CSV table of C-alpha atoms in Angstrom, one decimal:
chain,number,residue,atom,x,y,z
A,163,ASP,CA,-3.8,9.8,18.1
A,164,THR,CA,-5.5,7.0,16.2
A,165,LEU,CA,-4.9,7.5,12.5
A,166,ILE,CA,-8.1,5.9,11.3
A,167,PRO,CA,-11.0,5.6,13.8
A,168,LEU,CA,-12.7,2.3,14.1
A,169,ASP,CA,-16.1,3.7,13.2
A,170,TRP,CA,-14.8,5.0,9.9
A,171,ILE,CA,-13.4,1.5,9.2
A,172,ASP,CA,-16.7,-0.2,10.1
A,173,ALA,CA,-18.5,2.2,7.8
A,174,ALA,CA,-16.1,1.3,4.9
A,175,VAL,CA,-16.9,-2.4,5.5
A,176,GLU,CA,-20.6,-1.8,5.3
A,177,ARG,CA,-20.2,0.5,2.2
A,178,ASN,CA,-20.9,-0.9,-1.3
A,179,LEU,CA,-19.4,1.5,-3.8
A,180,ARG,CA,-20.2,1.3,-7.5
A,181,ASP,CA,-17.2,0.9,-9.8
A,182,ASP,CA,-15.6,4.2,-11.0
A,183,ASP,CA,-15.4,5.0,-14.6
A,184,PRO,CA,-12.6,4.7,-15.8
A,185,LEU,CA,-11.4,2.3,-13.2
A,186,PRO,CA,-7.8,2.4,-11.9
A,187,ILE,CA,-6.9,-1.3,-11.4
A,188,GLU,CA,-3.8,-1.3,-9.3
A,189,LEU,CA,-1.9,-3.6,-6.9
A,190,GLY,CA,-0.3,-2.7,-3.6
A,191,VAL,CA,2.5,-5.1,-2.6
A,192,ASP,CA,4.0,-5.2,0.9
A,193,VAL,CA,6.9,-7.6,0.8
A,194,ALA,CA,8.2,-9.9,3.6
A,195,ARG,CA,10.5,-12.8,3.4
A,196,PHE,CA,11.0,-15.0,6.4
A,197,GLY,CA,9.9,-14.6,10.0
A,198,THR,CA,6.4,-13.8,11.2
A,199,ASN,CA,5.6,-11.0,8.7
A,200,GLU,CA,3.5,-11.7,5.6
A,201,THR,CA,3.8,-10.7,2.0
A,202,VAL,CA,0.4,-9.2,1.0
A,203,VAL,CA,-1.0,-8.2,-2.4
A,204,THR,CA,-4.0,-6.0,-2.4
A,205,LEU,CA,-6.2,-5.2,-5.5
A,206,ARG,CA,-7.6,-1.7,-5.8
A,207,THR,CA,-10.5,-1.5,-8.3
A,208,GLY,CA,-11.5,2.2,-8.3
A,209,ASN,CA,-12.1,2.8,-4.6
A,210,ARG,CA,-12.9,-0.9,-3.8
A,211,VAL,CA,-10.3,-3.0,-2.0
A,212,GLU,CA,-9.7,-6.8,-2.0
A,213,ILE,CA,-6.9,-8.7,-0.4
A,214,LEU,CA,-5.7,-11.1,-3.1
A,215,LYS,CA,-2.8,-12.9,-1.6
A,216,ARG,CA,-1.1,-13.3,1.7
A,217,PHE,CA,1.8,-15.7,2.2
A,218,LYS,CA,4.9,-16.4,4.3
A,219,HIS,CA,8.3,-18.0,3.9
A,220,ILE,CA,8.9,-17.6,0.2
A,221,ASP,CA,11.9,-16.0,-1.4
A,222,THR,CA,11.9,-12.9,-3.6
A,223,MET,CA,11.9,-14.8,-6.9
A,224,GLN,CA,8.8,-16.7,-5.9
A,225,THR,CA,7.2,-13.5,-4.7
A,226,ALA,CA,8.0,-11.8,-8.0
A,227,GLY,CA,6.4,-14.8,-9.8
A,228,GLN,CA,3.2,-14.5,-7.7
A,229,VAL,CA,3.0,-10.7,-8.4
A,230,ALA,CA,3.6,-11.2,-12.1
A,231,ARG,CA,0.8,-13.7,-12.3
A,232,LEU,CA,-1.6,-11.4,-10.5
A,233,ILE,CA,-0.7,-8.4,-12.7
A,234,GLN,CA,-1.6,-10.6,-15.7
A,235,ASP,CA,-4.7,-12.2,-14.2
A,236,TYR,CA,-6.3,-8.9,-13.2
A,237,ASN,CA,-4.9,-6.8,-16.0
A,238,ALA,CA,-3.5,-4.4,-13.5
A,239,GLU,CA,-2.2,-1.0,-14.7
A,240,VAL,CA,0.6,-1.0,-12.1
A,241,ALA,CA,1.9,-2.9,-9.1
A,242,LYS,CA,3.2,-0.6,-6.5
A,243,ILE,CA,5.9,-2.4,-4.5
A,244,ASP,CA,7.4,-1.5,-1.1
A,245,ALA,CA,11.0,-1.3,-2.4
A,246,ASP,CA,12.7,-0.5,0.9
A,247,GLY,CA,14.6,-3.5,2.0
A,248,ILE,CA,13.7,-7.0,0.7
A,249,GLY,CA,11.0,-5.6,-1.7
A,250,ALA,CA,13.7,-4.0,-3.8
A,251,GLY,CA,14.6,-7.5,-5.2
A,252,VAL,CA,11.0,-8.2,-6.2
A,253,TYR,CA,10.7,-4.8,-7.9
A,254,ASP,CA,14.0,-5.3,-9.8
A,255,ARG,CA,13.0,-8.7,-11.1
A,256,LEU,CA,9.6,-7.5,-12.3
A,257,LYS,CA,11.1,-4.4,-13.9
A,258,GLU,CA,13.6,-6.6,-15.7
A,259,GLN,CA,10.7,-8.7,-17.0
A,260,ARG,CA,9.0,-5.4,-18.2
A,261,HIS,CA,6.0,-5.6,-16.0
A,262,PRO,CA,4.3,-2.3,-15.0
A,263,VAL,CA,5.8,-1.7,-11.6
A,264,ARG,CA,6.6,1.2,-9.4
A,265,ALA,CA,9.2,1.2,-6.6
A,266,MET,CA,7.7,2.9,-3.5
A,267,HIS,CA,10.1,4.4,-1.0
A,268,SER,CA,8.3,5.2,2.3
A,269,GLY,CA,11.2,7.2,3.7
A,270,ALA,CA,11.5,9.6,0.8
A,271,LYS,CA,10.7,13.3,0.8
A,272,ALA,CA,6.9,13.9,0.7
A,273,ARG,CA,5.3,16.0,-2.0
A,274,ASP,CA,4.1,18.4,0.7
A,275,ASP,CA,7.1,18.2,3.0
A,276,THR,CA,5.9,21.2,5.0
A,277,LYS,CA,3.0,19.0,6.3
A,278,PHE,CA,4.3,15.5,6.2
A,279,LEU,CA,7.5,14.0,7.6
A,280,ASN,CA,7.9,11.6,4.6
A,281,THR,CA,6.0,9.9,1.8
A,282,ARG,CA,4.8,7.2,4.2
A,283,ALA,CA,3.0,9.8,6.3
A,284,GLU,CA,1.6,11.4,3.2
A,285,TRP,CA,0.4,8.1,1.7
A,286,TRP,CA,-1.3,7.1,5.0
A,287,TRP,CA,-3.0,10.5,5.3
A,288,ASN,CA,-4.3,10.1,1.8
A,289,LEU,CA,-5.9,6.8,2.8
A,290,ARG,CA,-7.2,8.3,6.1
A,291,THR,CA,-9.0,11.0,4.0
A,292,LYS,CA,-10.8,8.3,2.0
A,293,PHE,CA,-12.1,6.7,5.1
A,294,GLU,CA,-13.1,10.1,6.5
A,295,GLU,CA,-14.9,11.1,3.3
A,296,GLY,CA,-16.6,7.8,2.8
A,297,SER,CA,-14.9,7.1,-0.5
A,298,ILE,CA,-13.4,3.6,0.2
A,299,ASP,CA,-15.0,0.2,0.3
A,300,ILE,CA,-13.1,-2.6,2.1
A,301,GLU,CA,-13.9,-6.2,2.8
A,302,ASN,CA,-14.8,-7.6,6.2
A,303,ASP,CA,-11.5,-9.0,7.2
A,304,ASP,CA,-10.8,-9.1,11.0
A,305,ASP,CA,-7.0,-8.9,10.5
A,306,LEU,CA,-7.2,-5.9,8.2
A,307,ILE,CA,-9.7,-4.1,10.5
A,308,SER,CA,-7.4,-4.6,13.5
A,309,GLN,CA,-4.3,-3.4,11.7
A,310,LEU,CA,-6.0,-0.3,10.3
A,311,SER,CA,-7.4,0.7,13.7
A,312,ASN,CA,-4.1,0.2,15.6
A,313,ILE,CA,-1.9,2.7,13.6
A,314,LYS,CA,-1.2,6.0,15.4
A,315,TYR,CA,0.2,9.3,14.3
A,316,LYS,CA,1.6,12.5,15.9
A,317,LEU,CA,2.9,15.9,15.0
A,318,ASN,CA,6.6,16.2,15.4
A,319,SER,CA,8.5,19.3,16.7
A,320,GLN,CA,8.3,20.9,13.3
A,321,GLY,CA,4.5,20.5,13.1
A,322,ARG,CA,4.7,17.8,10.5
A,323,ILE,CA,2.5,14.7,10.5
A,324,GLN,CA,4.5,11.5,11.4
A,325,VAL,CA,2.9,8.1,11.2
A,326,GLU,CA,4.0,5.4,13.7
A,327,SER,CA,6.7,3.1,12.4
A,328,LYS,CA,6.4,-0.7,12.3
A,329,ASP,CA,9.2,-0.8,14.9
A,330,ASP,CA,7.3,1.4,17.3
A,331,MET,CA,4.2,-0.7,16.8
A,332,ARG,CA,6.1,-3.8,17.8
A,333,LYS,CA,7.2,-2.1,21.0
A,334,ARG,CA,3.6,-1.7,21.8
A,335,GLY,CA,3.1,-5.4,21.2
A,336,ILE,CA,1.2,-4.8,17.9
A,337,GLU,CA,1.9,-7.0,14.9
A,338,SER,CA,3.3,-5.6,11.7
A,339,PRO,CA,0.4,-4.1,9.7
A,340,ASP,CA,1.2,-6.0,6.5
A,341,LEU,CA,-2.3,-6.0,5.2
A,342,ALA,CA,-2.9,-2.4,6.0
A,343,ASP,CA,0.3,-1.4,4.4
A,344,SER,CA,-0.6,-3.2,1.2
A,345,VAL,CA,-3.9,-1.3,1.1
A,346,MET,CA,-2.1,2.0,1.7
A,347,LEU,CA,0.3,1.2,-1.2
A,348,ALA,CA,-2.6,0.4,-3.5
A,349,PHE,CA,-3.8,4.0,-3.1
A,350,ALA,CA,-0.5,5.7,-2.8
A,351,ARG,CA,0.6,8.3,-5.3
A,352,ALA,CA,4.0,7.6,-6.8
A,353,LYS,CA,6.2,10.4,-8.2
A,354,ASN,CA,7.3,8.4,-11.3
A,355,PRO,CA,5.3,6.5,-13.9
A,356,PRO,CA,5.6,2.7,-14.0
A,357,ALA,CA,9.0,1.3,-15.2
A,358,ARG,CA,7.5,-0.3,-18.3
A,359,ILE,CA,5.8,2.9,-19.4
A,360,ARG,CA,9.0,4.9,-18.9
A,361,ALA,CA,10.9,2.4,-21.1
A,362,ARG,CA,8.3,2.7,-23.9
A,363,SER,CA,8.3,6.4,-23.8
A,364,GLY,CA,12.1,6.5,-24.1
A,365,GLY,CA,12.7,7.9,-20.6
A,366,ARG,CA,15.3,6.8,-18.2
A,367,ARG,CA,14.8,3.5,-16.4
């Protein structure tokens, strides 16, 4: 029931992928505020992963400022932000400033809702496939490796894939997978284009 086996993760650490052409340069942002959880920003360059920032105990406006700076510094095409809960404020502020951001809602209906319980399960399965196929290159970070290897999944009564929630992980004594979630978001497929692109094209915001 382990979502991503440790040997797949170890292989991704050892892997050295060449940059894709053209490169998608995207950020995955898992937002926390106070408490033990971390806000984590991950850079995806093609199929290569780098943890850019991890920080605790800053408010949503400071987080928005940090993400805005990283979008500019790395010329990111989009920052995909966990907008369920506290992350919604970060997304709203960056959207207001016309940065290229997407609101990611993990509890929404999956594209393939016959196979996946929700978008979170679908996004995680997409990341799992990259590890299985050998098409992802991650850094050697003990915390990231531990978090990726501790996530479990199951089939529910309808035969749909369900990925373990953060609350269920805490019940097992496992820390919140903030780094792993930010990597997952960096590779997640969103249903809508970034807010700034929609605004420029005349679509609804």
